[in-house]
Coordinates of C-alpha atoms in Angstrom, one line a residue:
M1 CA 144.3 224.8 95.0
M2 CA 142.2 226.7 97.5
L3 CA 138.9 225.0 98.4
T4 CA 135.6 226.7 97.5
D5 CA 134.4 225.4 100.9
P6 CA 137.4 225.6 103.3
S7 CA 135.1 224.4 106.2
Q8 CA 135.5 220.9 104.7
K9 CA 139.2 221.0 105.8
Y10 CA 139.5 223.7 108.5
R11 CA 137.6 224.2 111.8
A12 CA 136.9 227.6 113.3
F13 CA 138.7 228.0 116.6
P14 CA 136.2 227.8 119.5
Q15 CA 135.4 230.7 121.7
V16 CA 136.3 230.8 125.4
D17 CA 133.5 230.7 127.9
L18 CA 134.4 233.8 129.9
P19 CA 131.4 235.6 131.3
N20 CA 131.9 239.2 132.3
R21 CA 135.4 239.4 130.7
Q22 CA 137.2 242.5 131.9
W23 CA 140.1 243.0 129.5
P24 CA 138.1 244.9 126.8
G25 CA 137.8 247.8 129.2
A26 CA 141.3 247.7 130.5
V27 CA 144.0 250.2 129.7
I28 CA 147.7 249.6 129.5
T29 CA 149.3 252.1 131.9
S30 CA 152.8 250.7 132.6
P31 CA 155.3 248.6 130.7
P32 CA 155.6 244.8 131.2
R33 CA 158.8 242.9 132.1
W34 CA 160.5 242.4 128.8
L35 CA 162.4 239.3 127.7
S36 CA 164.3 239.2 124.5
T37 CA 164.6 235.7 122.9
D38 CA 166.6 237.0 119.9
L39 CA 169.5 234.8 120.9
R40 CA 167.4 231.7 121.2
D41 CA 164.0 231.6 119.5
G42 CA 165.2 234.3 117.0
N43 CA 168.5 232.6 116.4
Q44 CA 167.0 229.1 115.7
S45 CA 164.9 230.6 113.0
L46 CA 167.9 231.9 111.0
I47 CA 169.1 230.3 107.8
D48 CA 172.6 230.8 109.1
P49 CA 172.5 230.9 112.9
M50 CA 174.7 233.5 114.7
N51 CA 178.3 232.6 115.6
A52 CA 179.8 233.7 118.9
E53 CA 180.9 237.1 117.6
K54 CA 177.4 238.0 116.4
K55 CA 175.7 236.6 119.5
R56 CA 177.9 238.8 121.6
R57 CA 177.3 241.8 119.5
F58 CA 173.5 241.2 119.7
F59 CA 173.8 240.7 123.5
D60 CA 175.6 244.0 123.9
L61 CA 172.9 245.7 121.9
L62 CA 170.2 244.3 124.1
L63 CA 172.0 245.6 127.2
K64 CA 172.3 249.1 125.5
V65 CA 168.6 249.1 124.7
G66 CA 167.8 248.3 128.3
V67 CA 166.5 244.7 128.2
K68 CA 166.8 243.2 131.7
E69 CA 165.9 239.6 130.9
I70 CA 167.7 237.9 128.0
E71 CA 167.2 234.4 126.8
V72 CA 170.8 233.8 125.9
G73 CA 170.4 230.4 124.3
F74 CA 169.6 226.7 124.5
P75 CA 172.9 225.3 126.1
A76 CA 172.0 221.7 125.7
S77 CA 171.6 222.1 121.9
G78 CA 175.3 222.1 121.2
A79 CA 178.7 223.5 121.9
T80 CA 178.1 226.9 120.3
D81 CA 175.3 227.9 122.7
F82 CA 176.9 226.2 125.7
D83 CA 180.3 227.9 125.2
F84 CA 178.7 231.3 124.5
I85 CA 176.6 231.2 127.7
A86 CA 179.5 229.8 129.9
G87 CA 181.7 232.5 128.4
L88 CA 179.3 235.3 129.4
V89 CA 179.4 234.0 133.0
R90 CA 183.2 233.5 133.0
D91 CA 183.9 236.9 131.5
G92 CA 181.6 238.7 133.9
A93 CA 179.7 240.1 130.9
I94 CA 176.3 240.0 132.5
P95 CA 175.4 243.1 134.5
D96 CA 174.1 242.6 138.0
D97 CA 170.7 244.0 137.1
V98 CA 170.3 241.6 134.1
F99 CA 168.8 238.1 134.3
P100 CA 170.3 235.6 131.8
Q101 CA 167.7 233.0 130.8
V102 CA 168.3 229.6 129.3
L103 CA 165.8 227.2 127.7
T104 CA 165.7 223.4 128.0
Q105 CA 163.3 220.7 127.2
A106 CA 161.9 218.6 130.1
R107 CA 164.6 215.9 130.0
E108 CA 167.0 215.0 132.8
D109 CA 170.2 215.1 130.8
L110 CA 169.4 218.3 129.0
I111 CA 168.4 220.0 132.3
A112 CA 171.7 219.0 133.9
T113 CA 173.7 220.4 131.0
T114 CA 171.6 223.6 131.2
F115 CA 172.5 224.2 134.8
E116 CA 176.2 223.4 134.1
S117 CA 176.3 226.2 131.5
L118 CA 175.5 228.7 134.1
R119 CA 177.8 227.5 136.8
G120 CA 179.1 230.6 138.7
A121 CA 176.4 232.9 137.6
K122 CA 175.1 235.4 140.2
K123 CA 171.5 234.8 139.1
A124 CA 169.7 233.2 136.3
I125 CA 166.3 232.0 135.0
V126 CA 166.0 228.4 133.8
H127 CA 163.1 227.9 131.4
V128 CA 161.6 224.5 130.9
Y129 CA 158.8 223.5 128.7
N130 CA 156.6 220.6 127.4
A131 CA 153.8 220.7 124.9
V132 CA 150.4 220.0 126.3
S133 CA 147.8 220.5 123.4
P134 CA 145.8 217.6 121.9
A135 CA 147.7 217.6 118.5
W136 CA 151.0 217.2 120.3
R137 CA 149.7 214.7 122.8
N138 CA 147.9 212.6 120.2
I139 CA 150.2 212.9 117.1
V140 CA 153.7 213.8 118.3
F141 CA 154.0 212.0 121.7
Q142 CA 151.0 209.6 121.6
M143 CA 150.5 210.2 125.3
D144 CA 147.5 210.9 127.5
R145 CA 146.9 213.8 129.9
P146 CA 148.4 212.2 133.0
Q147 CA 151.6 211.2 131.1
I148 CA 152.0 214.7 129.8
K149 CA 151.5 216.2 133.2
E150 CA 154.0 213.8 134.7
I151 CA 156.6 215.2 132.3
A152 CA 156.0 218.7 133.7
I153 CA 156.2 217.4 137.3
N154 CA 159.4 215.6 136.7
A155 CA 160.9 218.6 135.1
A156 CA 160.0 220.8 138.0
K157 CA 161.7 218.3 140.4
L158 CA 164.8 218.4 138.3
L159 CA 164.9 222.2 138.4
R160 CA 164.5 222.2 142.1
D161 CA 167.2 219.5 142.7
N162 CA 169.8 220.9 140.2
A163 CA 169.4 224.4 141.7
A164 CA 170.1 223.0 145.1
K165 CA 173.5 221.8 143.9
Q166 CA 174.5 225.3 143.1
P167 CA 173.3 227.3 146.1
D168 CA 175.5 230.4 145.3
T169 CA 173.4 231.3 142.3
D170 CA 170.0 233.0 142.7
W171 CA 167.9 230.6 140.7
H172 CA 164.5 231.6 139.2
F173 CA 162.3 229.3 137.2
E174 CA 160.0 229.6 134.2
Y175 CA 157.6 226.9 133.0
S176 CA 155.8 226.9 129.6
P177 CA 152.9 224.7 128.8
E178 CA 154.0 224.8 125.2
T179 CA 151.2 225.1 122.6
F180 CA 149.1 226.7 125.4
S181 CA 146.9 228.7 122.9
T182 CA 145.7 225.5 121.2
A183 CA 145.3 223.4 124.4
E184 CA 142.4 223.0 126.7
L185 CA 142.5 225.7 129.4
D186 CA 141.7 223.3 132.2
F187 CA 144.6 221.0 131.3
S188 CA 147.1 223.9 131.0
L189 CA 146.0 225.1 134.4
E190 CA 146.4 221.6 135.8
C191 CA 150.0 221.3 134.5
C192 CA 150.9 224.8 135.8
E193 CA 149.4 224.0 139.2
A194 CA 151.4 220.7 139.4
V195 CA 154.6 222.6 138.7
M196 CA 153.8 225.2 141.3
E197 CA 153.2 222.4 143.8
I198 CA 156.8 221.2 143.3
L199 CA 158.5 224.6 143.1
Q200 CA 156.5 226.4 145.8
P201 CA 156.8 230.0 144.5
T202 CA 156.2 232.9 146.7
P203 CA 155.4 236.6 146.1
E204 CA 159.0 237.4 146.8
K205 CA 160.3 234.7 144.4
P206 CA 157.5 234.0 141.9
L207 CA 157.4 231.4 139.2
I208 CA 157.2 232.6 135.6
L209 CA 154.3 230.9 133.8
N210 CA 154.8 231.5 130.1
L211 CA 151.6 231.0 128.2
P212 CA 152.6 230.9 124.6
A213 CA 150.7 231.2 121.3
T214 CA 153.2 228.7 119.9
V215 CA 151.2 228.6 116.7
E216 CA 148.8 231.5 116.4
A217 CA 145.5 229.9 115.5
A218 CA 142.8 232.4 116.5
T219 CA 142.0 236.1 116.7
P220 CA 143.8 238.0 119.4
N221 CA 140.7 238.5 121.5
I222 CA 140.5 234.8 122.0
Y223 CA 144.1 234.8 123.3
A224 CA 143.2 237.6 125.6
D225 CA 140.3 235.5 126.9
Q226 CA 142.6 232.6 127.5
I227 CA 145.0 234.8 129.5
E228 CA 142.3 236.4 131.6
W229 CA 140.9 232.9 132.3
M230 CA 144.2 231.7 133.5
C231 CA 144.7 234.9 135.6
R232 CA 141.3 234.3 137.3
N233 CA 141.8 230.6 137.9
I234 CA 145.4 230.2 138.9
S235 CA 145.6 229.4 142.7
R236 CA 148.4 231.7 143.7
R237 CA 148.2 234.6 141.4
D238 CA 150.5 236.7 143.6
S239 CA 153.2 234.1 143.3
V240 CA 153.4 233.8 139.6
V241 CA 154.4 236.1 136.7
I242 CA 152.2 235.6 133.7
S243 CA 154.4 235.8 130.6
L244 CA 153.3 236.0 127.0
H245 CA 155.1 234.5 124.0
T246 CA 153.1 235.2 120.9
H247 CA 153.9 234.2 117.4
N248 CA 152.7 235.9 114.3
D249 CA 151.1 233.2 112.1
R250 CA 147.9 235.2 111.6
G251 CA 149.8 238.5 111.5
T252 CA 148.4 239.6 114.9
G253 CA 151.3 238.7 117.3
V254 CA 151.7 242.3 118.5
A255 CA 147.9 242.7 119.0
A256 CA 147.7 239.4 120.9
A257 CA 150.5 240.5 123.2
E258 CA 148.8 243.9 123.8
L259 CA 145.4 242.4 124.5
G260 CA 147.2 239.8 126.7
L261 CA 148.6 242.6 128.8
M262 CA 145.1 244.1 129.1
A263 CA 144.0 240.7 130.2
G264 CA 146.4 240.7 133.2
A265 CA 149.8 239.5 132.0
D266 CA 153.0 240.8 133.5
R267 CA 155.7 240.0 130.9
I268 CA 156.3 239.8 127.2
E269 CA 158.8 237.6 125.4
G270 CA 159.7 238.5 121.8
C271 CA 162.4 239.6 119.4
L272 CA 163.6 242.9 118.0
F273 CA 161.6 243.6 114.8
G274 CA 159.7 240.3 115.2
N275 CA 162.2 237.8 113.9
G276 CA 161.3 234.1 114.7
E277 CA 160.1 230.9 113.3
R278 CA 157.5 230.9 110.4
T279 CA 156.1 234.4 110.4
G280 CA 158.0 235.5 113.5
N281 CA 157.6 236.3 117.2
C282 CA 156.1 239.3 118.9
D283 CA 158.0 242.4 117.8
L284 CA 159.3 244.1 121.0
V285 CA 160.2 247.3 119.2
T286 CA 156.6 247.8 118.0
V287 CA 155.0 247.0 121.3
A288 CA 157.4 249.2 123.2
L289 CA 156.9 252.2 120.8
N290 CA 153.2 251.7 120.7
M291 CA 153.3 252.3 124.5
Y292 CA 155.6 255.3 124.0
T293 CA 153.1 257.0 121.7
Q294 CA 150.5 256.6 124.4
G295 CA 152.6 258.5 126.9
I296 CA 154.1 255.4 128.6
N297 CA 157.8 255.0 129.1
P298 CA 158.4 251.4 127.9
G299 CA 161.7 251.1 129.7
L300 CA 163.5 250.3 126.4
D301 CA 165.6 252.9 124.7
F302 CA 165.3 253.2 120.9
S303 CA 166.7 256.7 120.6
D304 CA 169.1 255.5 117.9
I305 CA 166.8 253.2 115.9
D306 CA 169.2 253.1 112.9
E307 CA 172.0 251.7 115.1
V308 CA 169.6 249.0 116.4
I309 CA 168.6 248.2 112.8
Q310 CA 172.2 247.9 111.6
T311 CA 173.2 245.6 114.4
V312 CA 170.1 243.4 114.0
E313 CA 170.5 243.2 110.2
Y314 CA 174.1 242.3 110.6
C315 CA 173.6 239.6 113.2
N316 CA 170.4 238.1 111.6
Q317 CA 171.4 238.6 108.0
L318 CA 167.8 239.6 107.4
P319 CA 166.6 243.0 106.3
V320 CA 164.2 245.2 108.2
H321 CA 161.4 245.9 105.8
P322 CA 161.2 249.5 104.5
R323 CA 157.6 249.7 105.8
H324 CA 158.2 248.0 109.2
P325 CA 156.4 250.0 112.0
Y326 CA 158.5 252.8 113.4
A327 CA 161.8 251.4 112.1
G328 CA 161.5 251.0 108.3
E329 CA 163.3 253.3 106.0
L330 CA 160.1 254.6 104.6
V331 CA 157.7 254.7 107.6
F332 CA 158.1 258.4 108.1
T333 CA 158.2 259.2 104.4
A334 CA 155.3 260.6 102.4
F335 CA 155.2 260.7 98.6
S336 CA 151.5 261.5 98.2
G337 CA 150.7 265.2 97.6
S338 CA 147.8 265.3 100.0
H339 CA 149.8 263.5 102.7
Q340 CA 152.7 265.9 102.2
D341 CA 150.5 268.9 102.5
A342 CA 149.0 267.6 105.8
I343 CA 152.4 266.8 107.2
K344 CA 153.9 270.2 106.2
K345 CA 151.0 272.0 107.8
G346 CA 151.3 269.8 110.9
F347 CA 155.0 270.8 111.4
A348 CA 154.1 274.4 110.9
A349 CA 151.4 274.2 113.5
Q350 CA 153.7 272.3 115.9
E351 CA 156.1 275.2 115.9
V352 CA 153.5 277.7 117.2
R353 CA 151.8 275.4 119.7
N354 CA 151.9 276.4 123.3
D355 CA 152.4 272.9 124.6
Q356 CA 154.7 270.1 123.7
I357 CA 152.1 267.5 122.8
W358 CA 152.9 265.9 119.5
D359 CA 150.2 266.2 116.9
V360 CA 151.3 265.9 113.3
P361 CA 149.1 264.2 110.7
Y362 CA 150.3 260.8 109.5
L363 CA 153.2 260.8 112.0
P364 CA 152.1 259.0 115.2
I365 CA 155.6 259.5 116.7
D366 CA 158.2 262.3 116.3
P367 CA 161.0 260.8 114.1
K368 CA 163.6 262.8 116.2
D369 CA 162.7 260.7 119.2
L370 CA 164.1 257.7 117.4
G371 CA 167.2 259.5 116.1
R372 CA 165.8 260.3 112.6
D373 CA 165.8 263.7 111.1
Y374 CA 163.1 265.4 109.1
E375 CA 164.8 265.5 105.8
A376 CA 163.4 262.2 104.6
V377 CA 159.8 262.7 105.9
I378 CA 158.7 264.1 102.6
R379 CA 160.2 262.8 99.4
V380 CA 159.2 263.7 95.8
N381 CA 158.1 261.5 92.9
S382 CA 155.3 261.7 90.3
Q383 CA 152.7 261.3 93.1
S384 CA 153.9 264.4 95.0
G385 CA 152.3 267.8 95.2
K386 CA 153.5 271.4 95.8
G387 CA 153.7 270.9 99.5
G388 CA 156.2 268.1 99.1
V389 CA 158.4 270.1 96.8
A390 CA 158.3 273.1 99.1
W391 CA 159.2 270.9 102.1
V392 CA 162.3 269.6 100.4
L393 CA 163.4 273.1 99.5
Q394 CA 162.8 274.3 103.1
Q395 CA 164.6 271.4 104.7
D396 CA 167.5 271.5 102.2
K397 CA 168.0 275.2 101.5
G398 CA 165.9 276.9 104.1
L399 CA 163.5 278.4 101.5
K400 CA 159.9 279.0 102.4
L401 CA 158.2 279.5 99.0
P402 CA 155.0 281.5 98.9
K403 CA 152.0 279.3 98.0
R404 CA 151.6 280.5 94.4
M405 CA 155.3 280.1 93.8
Q406 CA 155.0 276.5 95.2
A407 CA 152.3 275.8 92.7
D408 CA 154.4 277.3 89.9
F409 CA 157.5 275.2 90.7
S410 CA 155.6 272.0 91.5
R411 CA 154.5 271.9 87.8
V412 CA 158.1 271.9 86.8
V413 CA 159.0 269.1 89.3
Q414 CA 155.9 267.1 88.2
A415 CA 157.0 267.2 84.6
L416 CA 160.5 266.2 85.6
A417 CA 159.3 263.3 87.7
D418 CA 157.0 262.0 84.9
Q419 CA 159.9 262.2 82.5
S420 CA 162.4 260.4 84.7
S421 CA 159.9 257.9 86.2
R422 CA 161.9 257.9 89.5
E423 CA 162.1 259.6 92.9
L424 CA 163.7 263.0 92.7
N425 CA 166.2 263.8 95.4
A426 CA 167.1 267.2 96.9
A427 CA 169.9 267.8 94.3
D428 CA 167.5 267.1 91.4
I429 CA 164.9 269.5 92.8
W430 CA 167.5 272.3 93.5
A431 CA 169.0 271.9 90.0
A432 CA 165.5 272.3 88.5
F433 CA 164.8 275.3 90.8
E434 CA 168.0 277.1 89.7
D435 CA 167.2 276.4 86.1
H436 CA 163.6 277.5 86.2
Y437 CA 164.2 280.7 88.0
R438 CA 167.5 281.4 86.2
L439 CA 169.6 281.5 89.3
S440 CA 172.7 280.1 87.6
G441 CA 174.1 279.6 84.1
D442 CA 172.8 281.9 81.4
Q443 CA 171.3 284.9 83.1
P444 CA 170.2 287.8 80.8
Y445 CA 170.4 290.2 83.8
R446 CA 172.8 289.7 86.7
L447 CA 173.4 292.2 89.4
I448 CA 177.0 293.5 89.7
D449 CA 176.5 296.4 92.1
Y450 CA 174.0 299.1 93.0
N451 CA 173.3 302.1 95.1
E452 CA 170.1 303.6 96.4
S453 CA 169.4 307.2 97.5
G454 CA 166.7 309.6 98.2
H455 CA 164.2 309.5 101.0
A456 CA 161.0 307.7 101.9
G457 CA 158.5 307.9 99.1
D458 CA 161.1 308.9 96.6
R459 CA 163.9 306.4 96.0
I460 CA 166.5 306.4 93.3
F461 CA 168.1 303.1 92.2
T462 CA 171.4 303.2 90.4
G463 CA 173.0 299.9 89.4
K464 CA 175.4 298.0 87.2
I465 CA 173.9 294.9 85.4
A466 CA 175.7 292.2 83.5
H467 CA 173.8 291.9 80.2
K468 CA 174.8 290.2 76.9
G469 CA 178.4 289.8 77.8
G470 CA 178.9 293.4 78.9
E471 CA 177.8 295.8 81.6
R472 CA 174.8 298.2 81.6
S473 CA 174.3 301.0 84.0
I474 CA 170.6 301.5 84.8
S475 CA 168.7 303.9 87.1
G476 CA 165.1 304.4 88.1
R477 CA 163.0 306.3 90.5
G478 CA 160.1 305.0 92.6
N479 CA 158.4 305.2 96.0
G480 CA 160.6 302.3 97.3
L481 CA 163.5 300.2 96.4
I482 CA 161.6 297.6 94.4
S483 CA 159.6 300.1 92.4
S484 CA 162.7 302.0 91.6
V485 CA 164.4 298.8 90.3
L486 CA 161.3 298.1 88.2
A487 CA 161.4 301.6 86.8
A488 CA 165.1 301.2 85.9
L489 CA 164.4 297.9 84.1
R490 CA 161.5 299.4 82.2
D491 CA 163.2 302.7 81.2
D492 CA 166.7 301.4 80.4
L493 CA 166.2 297.8 79.4
G494 CA 162.6 297.7 78.1
V495 CA 161.6 295.0 80.7
D496 CA 158.1 295.9 81.9
L497 CA 157.0 294.2 85.1
E498 CA 154.4 294.9 87.8
V499 CA 154.8 293.4 91.3
A500 CA 151.7 291.5 92.4
D501 CA 153.2 290.1 95.6
Y502 CA 156.3 290.3 97.7
S503 CA 157.5 288.3 100.7
E504 CA 160.8 287.8 102.6
H505 CA 162.2 285.8 105.5
A506 CA 165.4 285.0 107.3
I507 CA 167.3 281.8 106.5
G508 CA 168.5 280.2 109.7
V509 CA 168.7 281.6 113.2
G510 CA 171.0 283.9 115.1
T511 CA 172.8 287.1 114.1
D512 CA 174.7 285.8 111.1
V513 CA 171.8 284.7 108.8
A514 CA 170.9 285.2 105.2
A515 CA 167.7 286.5 103.8
A516 CA 165.4 285.3 101.0
A517 CA 163.1 287.5 99.0
Y518 CA 160.3 286.5 96.6
V519 CA 158.4 288.5 94.0
E520 CA 155.4 287.6 91.9
C521 CA 155.1 289.8 88.9
R522 CA 152.8 290.4 86.0
T523 CA 153.7 291.3 82.4
P524 CA 151.7 293.6 80.2
D525 CA 150.3 290.6 78.3
G526 CA 149.0 289.0 81.6
R527 CA 151.7 286.4 82.2
T528 CA 152.8 285.7 85.8
V529 CA 156.4 285.2 86.6
F530 CA 158.2 284.6 89.9
G531 CA 161.6 285.6 91.1
I532 CA 163.8 284.8 94.1
G533 CA 166.9 286.3 95.6
T534 CA 169.1 285.4 98.6
D535 CA 171.8 287.4 100.3
T536 CA 173.0 288.4 103.7
D537 CA 171.4 291.8 103.0
I538 CA 167.6 291.8 102.5
A539 CA 167.7 294.8 100.2
T540 CA 170.2 293.1 97.9
A541 CA 168.1 289.9 98.0
S542 CA 165.0 292.0 96.9
V543 CA 166.9 293.4 93.9
Q544 CA 168.1 289.9 92.9
A545 CA 164.5 288.6 93.2
V546 CA 163.3 291.3 90.7
L547 CA 166.1 290.4 88.3
S548 CA 165.2 286.7 88.7
A549 CA 161.7 287.5 87.6
A550 CA 163.0 289.6 84.7
N551 CA 165.3 286.7 83.6
S552 CA 162.2 284.4 83.5
I553 CA 160.7 286.4 80.6
S554 CA 163.9 287.0 78.7

């Protein structure tokens, strides 16, 4: 049961004493170094960890996306990871511009096994860690600060000495004061400095210092303060790469990583779509595409986001949520009528803009940049409005309904959606459209053939109309084609209509295109009816539109 006074059980996380903090005014202008830990941190969080085939498929996906640093596993954890990593090296599967990274705890036997898994590699990063925060010191290890620091020092010596035994590999090192975000800053700094003293990093070959939010316990601004504090106080800032590894326990893993970059970090570790222990790791896809929408090339390619999703879902056996940022099935989809109207107008405005800057309401990124089309941007259910219905018809059939016709047909769709209590797809909408405007099935009046003659201002329409199982010849005179058709309907068939509005447009582009014509008509008793016609000839489409309107009152 939740407490009425949670302060009896939980303490607020303390603020960081950081006068004149600079990160709030900083702007991200370039991408960080990216490390994927999908094959390690992500894998260890799965109910059913990946086998070798899935790990290789995921590894190949990361290469395709453009990740240049990949934590390929924890080789000392067992044969599956060891054999996979050794196999990558043996098979020459690691491109020359990609760093494989392996993780190990700060123990002599585990470090030795870790180096052995990479024997023969051209280059590699060995990542060692030990927890430094009070909870781990006091509860888990029952050690004091000097003892914890000694673990880090010994681990650094083992990295140095094992690397010396394999001089043909270009070794790089990473140290994590695990649980950094809940540790005292001065002690984290002390451990990092001790490791640096052993490994002697240089600007040409820096040490990666990974400062993880192992358990996210504070707001992301506090994490940014911690990162800026470390960047200010580390002794050889030009010889270290500050790396971030945020978890998502408070739901702000992405925000903490972005603020950490603003605070001076150089590198981000995370997983595609944020998989990881508990609530997950930092989502590399979201951070990268956040940058992309700010005009920054993130250096990661998600041009086919659906292929990425399919591979990740297969390997992880976990679904990507339909509302996941940028990637979810529904993130570019609007059901709400007001949203649909704004999006539809945004696309229309985008077509006539003189520049290429993306500016469509509710869509922070162009779905086409991620390999998505526009067909699913607007979908129709009982919450939808006329703009949504018109969008579906435009995308599916190329029809651009006049506004009043949109309103007329949207009432039909609304009734159908209320009746069915489900989303209506394009086929549902088109079937309703054909039925409402009598474009198929039982049509009282259907054009068989026609001719027009005369001259401007005096046109004569002569046509054959299918009517009640037979054919009728009709003719009429008017000042144009449509008025002559109306006269023929009135004089020969007793159908009295007056045109209130007419519009037309091409369907498609190029020389071989069809045309659509729309009419809005009034009846003597004040009713409004609409008609539509399509044909490769615009005149024929206009005649069909008038007959469609006539069918609506018959």
